[in-house]
mmCIF file of C-alpha atoms in Angstrom:
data_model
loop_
_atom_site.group_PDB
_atom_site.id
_atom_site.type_symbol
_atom_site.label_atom_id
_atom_site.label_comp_id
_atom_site.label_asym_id
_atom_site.label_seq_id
_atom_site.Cartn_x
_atom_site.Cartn_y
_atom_site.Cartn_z
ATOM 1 C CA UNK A 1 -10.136 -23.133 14.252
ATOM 2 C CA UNK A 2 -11.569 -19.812 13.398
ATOM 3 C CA UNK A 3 -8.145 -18.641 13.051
ATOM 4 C CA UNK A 4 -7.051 -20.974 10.351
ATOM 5 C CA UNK A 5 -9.772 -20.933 8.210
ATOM 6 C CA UNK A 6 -9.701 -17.348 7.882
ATOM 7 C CA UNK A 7 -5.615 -17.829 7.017
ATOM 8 C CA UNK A 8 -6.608 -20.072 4.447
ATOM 9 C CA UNK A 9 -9.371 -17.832 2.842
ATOM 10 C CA UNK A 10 -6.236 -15.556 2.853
ATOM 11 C CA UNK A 11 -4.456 -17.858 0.918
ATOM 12 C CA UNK A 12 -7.024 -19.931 -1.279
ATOM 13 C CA UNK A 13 -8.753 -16.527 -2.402
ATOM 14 C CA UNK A 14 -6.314 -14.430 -3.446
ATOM 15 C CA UNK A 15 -4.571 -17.693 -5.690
ATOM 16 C CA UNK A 16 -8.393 -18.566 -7.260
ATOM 17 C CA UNK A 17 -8.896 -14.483 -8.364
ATOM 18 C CA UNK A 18 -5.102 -14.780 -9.999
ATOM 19 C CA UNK A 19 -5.709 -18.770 -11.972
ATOM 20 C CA UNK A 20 -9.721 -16.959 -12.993
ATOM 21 C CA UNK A 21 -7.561 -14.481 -14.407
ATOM 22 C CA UNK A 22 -5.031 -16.267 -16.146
ATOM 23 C CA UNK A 23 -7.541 -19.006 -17.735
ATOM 24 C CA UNK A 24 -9.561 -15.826 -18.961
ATOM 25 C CA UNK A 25 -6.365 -14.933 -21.359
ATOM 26 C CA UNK A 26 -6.401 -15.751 -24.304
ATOM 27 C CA UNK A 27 -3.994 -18.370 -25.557
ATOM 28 C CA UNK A 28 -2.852 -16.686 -28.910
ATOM 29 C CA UNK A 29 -2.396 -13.559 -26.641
ATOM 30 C CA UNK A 30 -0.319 -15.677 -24.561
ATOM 31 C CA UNK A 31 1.834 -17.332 -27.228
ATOM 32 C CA UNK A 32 2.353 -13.512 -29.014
ATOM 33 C CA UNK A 33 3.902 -12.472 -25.717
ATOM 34 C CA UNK A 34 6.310 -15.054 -25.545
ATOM 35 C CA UNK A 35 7.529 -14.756 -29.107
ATOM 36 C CA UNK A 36 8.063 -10.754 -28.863
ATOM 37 C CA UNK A 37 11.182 -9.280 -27.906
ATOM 38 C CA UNK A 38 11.687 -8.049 -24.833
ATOM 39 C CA UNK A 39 12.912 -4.534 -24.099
ATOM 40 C CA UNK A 40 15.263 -5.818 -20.877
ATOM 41 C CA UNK A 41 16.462 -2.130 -20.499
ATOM 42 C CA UNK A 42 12.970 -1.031 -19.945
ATOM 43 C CA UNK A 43 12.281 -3.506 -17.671
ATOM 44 C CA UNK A 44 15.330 -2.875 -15.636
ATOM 45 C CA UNK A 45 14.448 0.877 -15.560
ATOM 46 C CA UNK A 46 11.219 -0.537 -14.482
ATOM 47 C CA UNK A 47 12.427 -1.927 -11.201
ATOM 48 C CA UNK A 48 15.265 0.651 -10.240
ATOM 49 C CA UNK A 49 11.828 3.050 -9.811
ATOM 50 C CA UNK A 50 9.680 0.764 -8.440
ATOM 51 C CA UNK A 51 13.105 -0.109 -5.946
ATOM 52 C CA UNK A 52 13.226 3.879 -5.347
ATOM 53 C CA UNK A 53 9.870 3.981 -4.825
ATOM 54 C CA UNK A 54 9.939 1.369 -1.381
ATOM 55 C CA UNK A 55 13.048 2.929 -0.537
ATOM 56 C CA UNK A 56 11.217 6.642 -0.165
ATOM 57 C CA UNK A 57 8.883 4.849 1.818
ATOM 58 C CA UNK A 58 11.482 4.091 4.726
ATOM 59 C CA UNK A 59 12.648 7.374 4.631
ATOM 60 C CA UNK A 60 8.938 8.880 5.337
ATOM 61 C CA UNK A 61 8.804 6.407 7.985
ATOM 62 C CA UNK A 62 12.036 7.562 9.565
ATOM 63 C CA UNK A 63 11.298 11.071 9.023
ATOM 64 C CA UNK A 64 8.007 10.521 11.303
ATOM 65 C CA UNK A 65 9.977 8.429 13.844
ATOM 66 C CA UNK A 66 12.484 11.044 14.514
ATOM 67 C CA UNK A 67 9.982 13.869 15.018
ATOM 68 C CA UNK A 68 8.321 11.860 18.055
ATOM 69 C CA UNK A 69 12.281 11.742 19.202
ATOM 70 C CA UNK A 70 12.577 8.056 19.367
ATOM 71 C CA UNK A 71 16.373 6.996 19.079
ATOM 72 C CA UNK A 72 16.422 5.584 15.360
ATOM 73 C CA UNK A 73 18.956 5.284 12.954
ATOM 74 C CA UNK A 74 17.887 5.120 8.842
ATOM 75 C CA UNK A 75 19.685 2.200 8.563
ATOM 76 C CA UNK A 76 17.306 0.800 11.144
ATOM 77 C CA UNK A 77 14.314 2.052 8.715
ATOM 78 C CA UNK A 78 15.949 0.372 5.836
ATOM 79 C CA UNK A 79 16.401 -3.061 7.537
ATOM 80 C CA UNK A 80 12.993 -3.013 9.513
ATOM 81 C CA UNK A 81 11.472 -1.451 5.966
ATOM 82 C CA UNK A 82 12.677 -4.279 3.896
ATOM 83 C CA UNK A 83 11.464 -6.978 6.646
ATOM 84 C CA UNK A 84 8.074 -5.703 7.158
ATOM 85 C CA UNK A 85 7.848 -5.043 3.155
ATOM 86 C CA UNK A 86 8.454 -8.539 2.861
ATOM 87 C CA UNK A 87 5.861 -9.718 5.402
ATOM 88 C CA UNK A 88 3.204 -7.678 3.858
ATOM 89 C CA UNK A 89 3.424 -10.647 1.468
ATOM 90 C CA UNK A 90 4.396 -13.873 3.429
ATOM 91 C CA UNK A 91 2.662 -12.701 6.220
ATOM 92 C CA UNK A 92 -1.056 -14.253 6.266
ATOM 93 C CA UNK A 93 -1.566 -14.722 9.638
ATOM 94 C CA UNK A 94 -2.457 -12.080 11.954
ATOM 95 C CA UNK A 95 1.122 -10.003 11.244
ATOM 96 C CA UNK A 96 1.807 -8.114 8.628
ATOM 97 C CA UNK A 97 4.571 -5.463 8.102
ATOM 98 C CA UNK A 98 3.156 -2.594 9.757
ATOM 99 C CA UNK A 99 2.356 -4.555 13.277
ATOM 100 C CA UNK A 100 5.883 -6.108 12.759
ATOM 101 C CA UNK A 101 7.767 -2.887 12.444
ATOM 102 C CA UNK A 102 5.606 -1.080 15.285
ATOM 103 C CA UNK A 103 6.162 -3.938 17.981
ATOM 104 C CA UNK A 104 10.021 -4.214 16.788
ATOM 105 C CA UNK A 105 10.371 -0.169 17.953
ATOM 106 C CA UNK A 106 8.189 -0.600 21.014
ATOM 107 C CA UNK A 107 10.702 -3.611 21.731
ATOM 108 C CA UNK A 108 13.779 -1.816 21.777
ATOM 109 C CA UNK A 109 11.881 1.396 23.030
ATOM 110 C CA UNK A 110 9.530 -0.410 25.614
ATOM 111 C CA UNK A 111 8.440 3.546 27.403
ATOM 112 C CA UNK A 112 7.627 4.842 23.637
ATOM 113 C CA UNK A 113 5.080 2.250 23.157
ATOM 114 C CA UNK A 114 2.466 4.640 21.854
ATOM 115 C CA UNK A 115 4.571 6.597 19.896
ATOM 116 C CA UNK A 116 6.204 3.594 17.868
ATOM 117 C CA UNK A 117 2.328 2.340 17.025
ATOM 118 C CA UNK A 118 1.616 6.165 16.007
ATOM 119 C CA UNK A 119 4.378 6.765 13.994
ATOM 120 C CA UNK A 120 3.136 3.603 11.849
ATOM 121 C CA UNK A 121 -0.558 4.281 12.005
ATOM 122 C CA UNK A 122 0.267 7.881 10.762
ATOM 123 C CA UNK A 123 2.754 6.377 7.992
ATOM 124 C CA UNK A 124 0.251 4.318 6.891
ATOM 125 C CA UNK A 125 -2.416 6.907 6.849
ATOM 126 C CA UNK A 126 -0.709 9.326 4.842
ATOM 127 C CA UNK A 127 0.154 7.203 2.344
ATOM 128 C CA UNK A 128 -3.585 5.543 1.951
ATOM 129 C CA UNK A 129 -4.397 9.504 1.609
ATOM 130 C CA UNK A 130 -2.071 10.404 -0.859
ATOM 131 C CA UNK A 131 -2.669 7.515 -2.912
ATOM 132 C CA UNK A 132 -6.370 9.145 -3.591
ATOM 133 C CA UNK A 133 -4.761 12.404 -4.081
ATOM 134 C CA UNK A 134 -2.694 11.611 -6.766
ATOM 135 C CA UNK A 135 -5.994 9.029 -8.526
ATOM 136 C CA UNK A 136 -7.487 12.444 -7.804
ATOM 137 C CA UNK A 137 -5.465 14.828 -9.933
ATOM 138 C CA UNK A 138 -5.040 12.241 -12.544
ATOM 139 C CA UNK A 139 -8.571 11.989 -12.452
ATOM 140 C CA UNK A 140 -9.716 16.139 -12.560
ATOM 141 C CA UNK A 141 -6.277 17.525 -14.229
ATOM 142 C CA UNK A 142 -5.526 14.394 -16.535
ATOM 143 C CA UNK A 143 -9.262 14.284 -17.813
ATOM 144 C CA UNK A 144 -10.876 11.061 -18.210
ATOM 145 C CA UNK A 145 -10.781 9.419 -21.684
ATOM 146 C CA UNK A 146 -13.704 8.084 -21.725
ATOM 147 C CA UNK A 147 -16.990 7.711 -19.942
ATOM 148 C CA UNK A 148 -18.527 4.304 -18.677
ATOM 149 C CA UNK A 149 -20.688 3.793 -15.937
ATOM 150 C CA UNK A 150 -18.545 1.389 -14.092
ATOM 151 C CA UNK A 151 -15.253 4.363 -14.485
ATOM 152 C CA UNK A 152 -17.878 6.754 -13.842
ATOM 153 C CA UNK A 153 -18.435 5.279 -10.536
ATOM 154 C CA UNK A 154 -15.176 4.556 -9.595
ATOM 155 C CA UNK A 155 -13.687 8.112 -10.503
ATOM 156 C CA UNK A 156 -16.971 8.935 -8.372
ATOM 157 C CA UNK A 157 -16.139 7.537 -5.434
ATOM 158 C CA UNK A 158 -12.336 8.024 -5.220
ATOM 159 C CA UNK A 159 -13.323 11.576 -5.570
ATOM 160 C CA UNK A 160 -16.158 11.097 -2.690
ATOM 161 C CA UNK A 161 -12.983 9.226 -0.404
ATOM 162 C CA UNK A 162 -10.449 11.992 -1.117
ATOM 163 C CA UNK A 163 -13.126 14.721 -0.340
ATOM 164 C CA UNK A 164 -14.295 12.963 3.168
ATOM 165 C CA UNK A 165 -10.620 12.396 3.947
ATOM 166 C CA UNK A 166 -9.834 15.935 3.746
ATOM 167 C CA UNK A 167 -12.678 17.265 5.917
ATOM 168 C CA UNK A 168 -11.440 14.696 8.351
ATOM 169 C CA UNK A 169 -7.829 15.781 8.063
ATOM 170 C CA UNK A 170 -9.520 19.034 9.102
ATOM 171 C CA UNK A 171 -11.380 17.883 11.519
ATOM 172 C CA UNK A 172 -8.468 16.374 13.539
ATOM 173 C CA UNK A 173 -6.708 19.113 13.372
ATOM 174 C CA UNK A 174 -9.197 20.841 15.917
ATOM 175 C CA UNK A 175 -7.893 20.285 19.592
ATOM 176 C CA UNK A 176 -11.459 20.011 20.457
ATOM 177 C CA UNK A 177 -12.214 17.253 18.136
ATOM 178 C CA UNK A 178 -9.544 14.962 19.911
ATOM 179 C CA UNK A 179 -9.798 15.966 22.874
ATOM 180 C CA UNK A 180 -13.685 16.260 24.370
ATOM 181 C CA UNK A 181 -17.087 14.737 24.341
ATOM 182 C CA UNK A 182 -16.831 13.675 20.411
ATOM 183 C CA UNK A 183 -13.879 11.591 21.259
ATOM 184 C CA UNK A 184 -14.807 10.041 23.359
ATOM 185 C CA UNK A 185 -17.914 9.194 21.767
ATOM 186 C CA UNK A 186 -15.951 8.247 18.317
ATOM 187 C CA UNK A 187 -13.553 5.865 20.427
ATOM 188 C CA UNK A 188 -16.747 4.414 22.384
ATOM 189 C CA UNK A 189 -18.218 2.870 18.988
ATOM 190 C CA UNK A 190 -18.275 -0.716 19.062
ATOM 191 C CA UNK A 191 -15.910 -2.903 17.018
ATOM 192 C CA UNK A 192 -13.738 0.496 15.087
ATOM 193 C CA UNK A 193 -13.727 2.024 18.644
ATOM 194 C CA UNK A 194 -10.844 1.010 19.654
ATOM 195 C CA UNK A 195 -9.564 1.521 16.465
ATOM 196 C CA UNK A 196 -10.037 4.978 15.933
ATOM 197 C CA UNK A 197 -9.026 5.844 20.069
ATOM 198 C CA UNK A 198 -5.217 4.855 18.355
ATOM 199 C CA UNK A 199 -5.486 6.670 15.590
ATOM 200 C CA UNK A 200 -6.530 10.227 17.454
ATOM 201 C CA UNK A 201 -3.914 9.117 20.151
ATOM 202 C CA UNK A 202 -1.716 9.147 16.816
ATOM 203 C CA UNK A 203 -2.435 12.507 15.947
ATOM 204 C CA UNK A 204 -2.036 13.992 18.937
ATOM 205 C CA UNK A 205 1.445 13.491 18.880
ATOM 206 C CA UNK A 206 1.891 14.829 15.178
ATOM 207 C CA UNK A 207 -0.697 17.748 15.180
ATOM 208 C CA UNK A 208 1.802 20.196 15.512
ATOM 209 C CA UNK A 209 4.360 18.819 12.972
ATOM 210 C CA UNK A 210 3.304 21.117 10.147
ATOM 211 C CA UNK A 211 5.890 21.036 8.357
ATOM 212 C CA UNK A 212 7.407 17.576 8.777
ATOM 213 C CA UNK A 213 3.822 15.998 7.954
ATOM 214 C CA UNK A 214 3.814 18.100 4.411
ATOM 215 C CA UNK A 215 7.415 16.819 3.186
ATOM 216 C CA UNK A 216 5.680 13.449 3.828
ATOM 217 C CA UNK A 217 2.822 13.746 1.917
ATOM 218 C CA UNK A 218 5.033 15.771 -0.540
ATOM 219 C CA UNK A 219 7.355 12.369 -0.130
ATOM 220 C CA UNK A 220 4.383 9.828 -0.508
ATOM 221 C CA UNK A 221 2.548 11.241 -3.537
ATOM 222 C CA UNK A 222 5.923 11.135 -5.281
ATOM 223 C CA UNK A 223 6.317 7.033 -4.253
ATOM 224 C CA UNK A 224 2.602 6.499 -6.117
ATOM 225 C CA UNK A 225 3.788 8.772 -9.415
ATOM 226 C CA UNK A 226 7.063 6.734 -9.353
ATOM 227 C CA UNK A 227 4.773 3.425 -8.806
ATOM 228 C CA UNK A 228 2.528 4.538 -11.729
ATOM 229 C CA UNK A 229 5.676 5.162 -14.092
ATOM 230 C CA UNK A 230 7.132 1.720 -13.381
ATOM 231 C CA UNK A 231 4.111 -0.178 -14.295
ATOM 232 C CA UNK A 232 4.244 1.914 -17.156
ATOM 233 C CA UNK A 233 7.731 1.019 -18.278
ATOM 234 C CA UNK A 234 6.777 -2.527 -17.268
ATOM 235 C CA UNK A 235 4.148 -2.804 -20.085
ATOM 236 C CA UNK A 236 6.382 -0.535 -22.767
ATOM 237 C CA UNK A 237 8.945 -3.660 -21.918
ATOM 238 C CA UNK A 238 6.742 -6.589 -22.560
ATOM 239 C CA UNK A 239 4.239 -5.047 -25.119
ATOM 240 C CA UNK A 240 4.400 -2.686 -28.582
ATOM 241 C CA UNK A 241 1.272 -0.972 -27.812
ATOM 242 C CA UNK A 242 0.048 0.320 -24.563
ATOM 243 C CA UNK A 243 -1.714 3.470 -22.649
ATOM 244 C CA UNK A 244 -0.245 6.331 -22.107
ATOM 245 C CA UNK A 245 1.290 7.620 -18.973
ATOM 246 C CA UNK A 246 -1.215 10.066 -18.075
ATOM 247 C CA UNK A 247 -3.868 6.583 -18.531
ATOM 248 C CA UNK A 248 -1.200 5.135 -16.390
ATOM 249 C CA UNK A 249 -1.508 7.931 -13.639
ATOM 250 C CA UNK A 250 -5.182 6.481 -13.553
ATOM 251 C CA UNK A 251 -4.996 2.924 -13.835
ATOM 252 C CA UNK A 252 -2.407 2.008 -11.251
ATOM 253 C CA UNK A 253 -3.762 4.598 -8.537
ATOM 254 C CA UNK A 254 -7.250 3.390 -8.493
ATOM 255 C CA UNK A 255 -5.644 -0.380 -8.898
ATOM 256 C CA UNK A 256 -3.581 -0.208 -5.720
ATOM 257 C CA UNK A 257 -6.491 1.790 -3.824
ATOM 258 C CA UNK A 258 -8.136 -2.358 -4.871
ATOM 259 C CA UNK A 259 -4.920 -4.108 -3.163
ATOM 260 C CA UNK A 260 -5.082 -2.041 -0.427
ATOM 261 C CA UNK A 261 -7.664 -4.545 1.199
ATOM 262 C CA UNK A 262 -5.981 -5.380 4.177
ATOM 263 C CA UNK A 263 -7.713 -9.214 4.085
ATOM 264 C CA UNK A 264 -5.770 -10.019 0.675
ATOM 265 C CA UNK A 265 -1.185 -10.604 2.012
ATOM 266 C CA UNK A 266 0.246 -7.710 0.054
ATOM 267 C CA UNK A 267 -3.263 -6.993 -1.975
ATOM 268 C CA UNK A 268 -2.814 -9.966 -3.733
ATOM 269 C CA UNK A 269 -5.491 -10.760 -6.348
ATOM 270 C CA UNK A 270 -7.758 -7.812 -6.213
ATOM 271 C CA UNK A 271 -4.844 -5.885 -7.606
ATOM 272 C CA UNK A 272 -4.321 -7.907 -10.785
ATOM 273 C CA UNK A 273 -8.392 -7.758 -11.031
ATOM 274 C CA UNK A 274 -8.323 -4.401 -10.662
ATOM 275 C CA UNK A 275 -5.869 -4.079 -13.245
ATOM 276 C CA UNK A 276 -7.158 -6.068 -15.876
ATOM 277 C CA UNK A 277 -10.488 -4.008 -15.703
ATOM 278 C CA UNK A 278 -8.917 -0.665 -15.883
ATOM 279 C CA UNK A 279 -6.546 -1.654 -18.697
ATOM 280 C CA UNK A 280 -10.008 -2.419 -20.248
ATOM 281 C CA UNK A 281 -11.934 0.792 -19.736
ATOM 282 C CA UNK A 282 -9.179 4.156 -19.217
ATOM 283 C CA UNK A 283 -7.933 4.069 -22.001
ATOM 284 C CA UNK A 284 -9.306 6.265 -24.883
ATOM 285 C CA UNK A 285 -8.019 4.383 -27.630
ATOM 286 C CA UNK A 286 -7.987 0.737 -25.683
ATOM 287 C CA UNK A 287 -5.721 -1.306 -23.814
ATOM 288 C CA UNK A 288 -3.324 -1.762 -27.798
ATOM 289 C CA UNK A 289 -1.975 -5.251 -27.184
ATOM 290 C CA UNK A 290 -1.496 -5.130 -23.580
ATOM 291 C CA UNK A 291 -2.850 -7.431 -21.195
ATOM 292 C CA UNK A 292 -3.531 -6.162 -17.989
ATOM 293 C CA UNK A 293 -3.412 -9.062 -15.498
ATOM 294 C CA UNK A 294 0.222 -9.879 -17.497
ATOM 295 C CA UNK A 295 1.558 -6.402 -16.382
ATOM 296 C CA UNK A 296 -0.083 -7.031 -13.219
ATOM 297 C CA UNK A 297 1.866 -10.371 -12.460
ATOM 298 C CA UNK A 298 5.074 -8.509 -14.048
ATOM 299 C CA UNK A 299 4.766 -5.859 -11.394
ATOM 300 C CA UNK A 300 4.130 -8.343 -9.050
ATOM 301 C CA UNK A 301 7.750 -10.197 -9.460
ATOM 302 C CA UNK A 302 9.353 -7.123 -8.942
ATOM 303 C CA UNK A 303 7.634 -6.097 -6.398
ATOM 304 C CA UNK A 304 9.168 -9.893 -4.864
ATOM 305 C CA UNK A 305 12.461 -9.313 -6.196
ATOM 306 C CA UNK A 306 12.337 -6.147 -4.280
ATOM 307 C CA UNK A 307 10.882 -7.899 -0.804
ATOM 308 C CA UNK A 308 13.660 -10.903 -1.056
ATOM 309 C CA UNK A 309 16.088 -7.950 0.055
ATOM 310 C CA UNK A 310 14.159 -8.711 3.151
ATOM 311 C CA UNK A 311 15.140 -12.863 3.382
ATOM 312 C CA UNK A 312 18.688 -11.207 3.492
ATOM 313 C CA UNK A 313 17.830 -9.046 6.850
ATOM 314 C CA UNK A 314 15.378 -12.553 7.846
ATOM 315 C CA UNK A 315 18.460 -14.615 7.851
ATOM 316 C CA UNK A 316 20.849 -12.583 9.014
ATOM 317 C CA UNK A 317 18.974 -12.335 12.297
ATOM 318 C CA UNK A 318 15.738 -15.063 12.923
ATOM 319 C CA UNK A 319 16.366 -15.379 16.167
ATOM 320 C CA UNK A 320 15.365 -11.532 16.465
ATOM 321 C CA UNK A 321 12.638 -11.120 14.192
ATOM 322 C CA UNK A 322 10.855 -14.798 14.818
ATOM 323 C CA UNK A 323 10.654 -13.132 18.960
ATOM 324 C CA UNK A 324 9.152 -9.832 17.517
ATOM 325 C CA UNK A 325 6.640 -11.785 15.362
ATOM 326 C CA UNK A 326 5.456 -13.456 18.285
ATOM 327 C CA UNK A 327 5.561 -10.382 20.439
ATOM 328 C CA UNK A 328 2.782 -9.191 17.474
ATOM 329 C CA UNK A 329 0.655 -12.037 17.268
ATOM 330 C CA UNK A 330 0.042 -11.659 21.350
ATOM 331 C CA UNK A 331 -0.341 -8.285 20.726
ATOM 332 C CA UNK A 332 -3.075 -8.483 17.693
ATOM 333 C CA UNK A 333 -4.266 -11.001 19.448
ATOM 334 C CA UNK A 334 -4.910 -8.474 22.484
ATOM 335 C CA UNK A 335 -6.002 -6.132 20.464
ATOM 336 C CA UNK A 336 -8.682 -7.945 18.439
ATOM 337 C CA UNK A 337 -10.283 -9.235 22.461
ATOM 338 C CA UNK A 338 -11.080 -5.967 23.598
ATOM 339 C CA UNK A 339 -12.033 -3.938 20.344
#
C-alpha cells in the first residue's frame, strides 16, 4: 500500500507542478508562439547536441567500467545507456536507470557484483559534481547579471555544495578516511549508513585511477556545457528574443541541479519550475519574449525523442530486460530493509 501511494505521488506531483505551470502562461503569450515562425534548423541543431550530449554519457560510463576490468563492450554501454536513459523517465517505481544498468552488469558478471554497483555510483557521482562545477564557473567567471535575494541564495548555496563536495573529494582520497574508525562510524549512521558504506566501497576501487577519473570529469562538464547550449538553441528556435549563452550557462545548470531530485521520474516538474524562475531572474536585461516553462517542455520532448531510442533496445529484447527489472526491484527492495 505504502508502495503505491508513494508511485502515485511520483506521478500525480510531478503532472500538477507542469498543468500550475502551464495555466500560469499567459494566453496571448501562448497564441504569439504559435503564430511565429519556427527556426526548424535551430531546433534540429538543438537535438543533435543534446543527442551528443547522452551519448558522452555512455562513453564515461564505459570508460569507468573498463578500468575496474569488467568484460564490456561500448556497444553494450550504448544499448544499456539508452535503456536505463529511458527508464529514468518511465520508471516510477522503485527502478530507475542507474539500478537497471548496475543489476544488468552484475547479471552477466555475477563475481563483479560490487564493482558493477561502483562503477554506477561513481558515474553518477561525478556527474552530480560536475554539474555544480560548471553552475560554479558560470556563476564566479560569467558574473551574475543581476542581484536578487532569491539568485543570491541560490548562487550561495551551489557555491556552498561545490565547496563541501570538494573537501569531500579530498577527504576520500585519504586511505585512512575509508579505511579506519571514521568509516566505520560514517557507514554505522542510521538510514544514509548503508548508503554511504557503497559509496566508500566505490571509491576504493577508483582511488587510484587518477587519470581515468579526470578525462571523466573533463568528459562530464563538457555533457552539461553541451546541455546548456541546446536549451539555448531550443529557445533561439521558438522565440526572437532570449538570454544569452553565458545567462544560459546559469540557468540550465542550477535548473537541472532542481531535476536532479531523485523522487520526481527523470526530474520531472521541478525542472520546468526551476526553469521558469530562472528565465525570470538571470537575466540582466529579462527573459525578451521567452517563456521559460515553454523551453522547458521543448527540452523535455527531445529529451523523449532521444529516450524512445531506448523502446527500440526494449523491444528488441523484453524478455531480457523485464528479468533484470525484476532482479532490481528485489534488490532495492533488499536494500531499502536493511538501510
Amino acid at each position: 500500500m505504502k508502495k503505491t501511494l508513494i508511485t502515485l505521488l511520483k506521478i500525480l506531483l510531478p503532472l500538477a507542478i507542469i498543468t500550475w505551470l502551464l495555466a500560469s502562461v499567459d494566453p496571448e503569450d501562448l497564441q504569439q508562439l504559435r503564430d511565429r515562425q519556427k527556426n526548424w534548423g535551430t531546433l534540429g541543431m538543438a537535438f543533435t547536441v543534446a543527442m551528443l550530449a547522452v551519448c558522452i554519457t555512455f562513453v564515461r560510463w564505459y570508460l569507468l567500467v573498463r578500468t575496474l576490468h569488467i568484460p564490456f563492450r561500448l556497444r553494450d554501454a550504448f544499448r544499456l545507456g539508452f535503456l536505463g536513459f529511458l527508464l529514468n523517465f518511465v520508471g516510477v517505481g522503485s527502478v530507475g536507470g542507474d539500478l537497471f544498468k548496475a543489476v544488468f552488469i552484475a547479471r552477466e558478471q555475477s563475481n563483479r557484483r560490487a564493482e558493477a554497483v561502483a562503477s554506477v555510483l561513481v558515474d553518477r557521482v561525478i556527474g552530480l559534481y560536475a554539474l555544480l562545477l560548471v553552475a560554479s564557473g558560470a556563476i564566479l567567471f560569467g558574473g551574475v547579471p543581476q542581484s536578487t535575494a532569491a539568485l543570491a541564495a541560490i548562487c550561495n548555496a551551489t557555491l556552498l555544495a561545490t565547496s563541501v563536495g570538494a573537501v569531500c573529494i579530498m577527504m576520500v582520497l585519504v586511505p585512512g578516511f575509508t579505511r579506519g574508525s571514521l568509516s566505520e562510524f560514517v557507514t554505522g549512521l542510521p538510514k544514509v549508513g548503508h548508503t554511504i558504506g557503497r559509496l566508500i566501497e566505490s571509491v576504493r576501487m577508483f582511488r587510484n585511477q587518477y587519470q581515468v577519473m579526470g578525462i571523466i570529469l573533463v568528459m562530464s562538464m563538457a555533457v552539461h556545457a553541451m546541455l546548456a547550449v541546446s536549451i539555448f538553441l531550443i529557445a533561439q528556435g521558438l522565440f526572437g528574443r532570449t538570454p544569452t549563452l553565458g545567462e544560459h550557462m546559469i540557468i540550465v545548470p542550477l535548473s537541472n541541479v532542481a531535476g536532479a531530485i531523485p523522487f520526481m521520474p527523470g526530474g520531472l516538474g521541478t525542472f520546468e519550475f526551476a526553469m521558469e524562475k530562472l528565465y525570470v531572474i538571470v537575466p540582466a536585461d529579462g527573459p525578451g519574449d521567452v517563456i521559460g516553462v515553454l523551453v522547458a517542455m521543448a527540452y523535455r520532448i527531445v529529451t523523449i525523442a532521444i529516450a524512445a531510442v531506448g523502446v527500440v533496445y526494449y523491444w528488441t529484447s523484453r524478455r531480457e530486460v523485464r528479468e533484470v527489472i525484476e532482479r532490481a526491484e528485489h534488490a532495492n527492495d533488499d536494500d531499502s530493509a536493511t538501510s
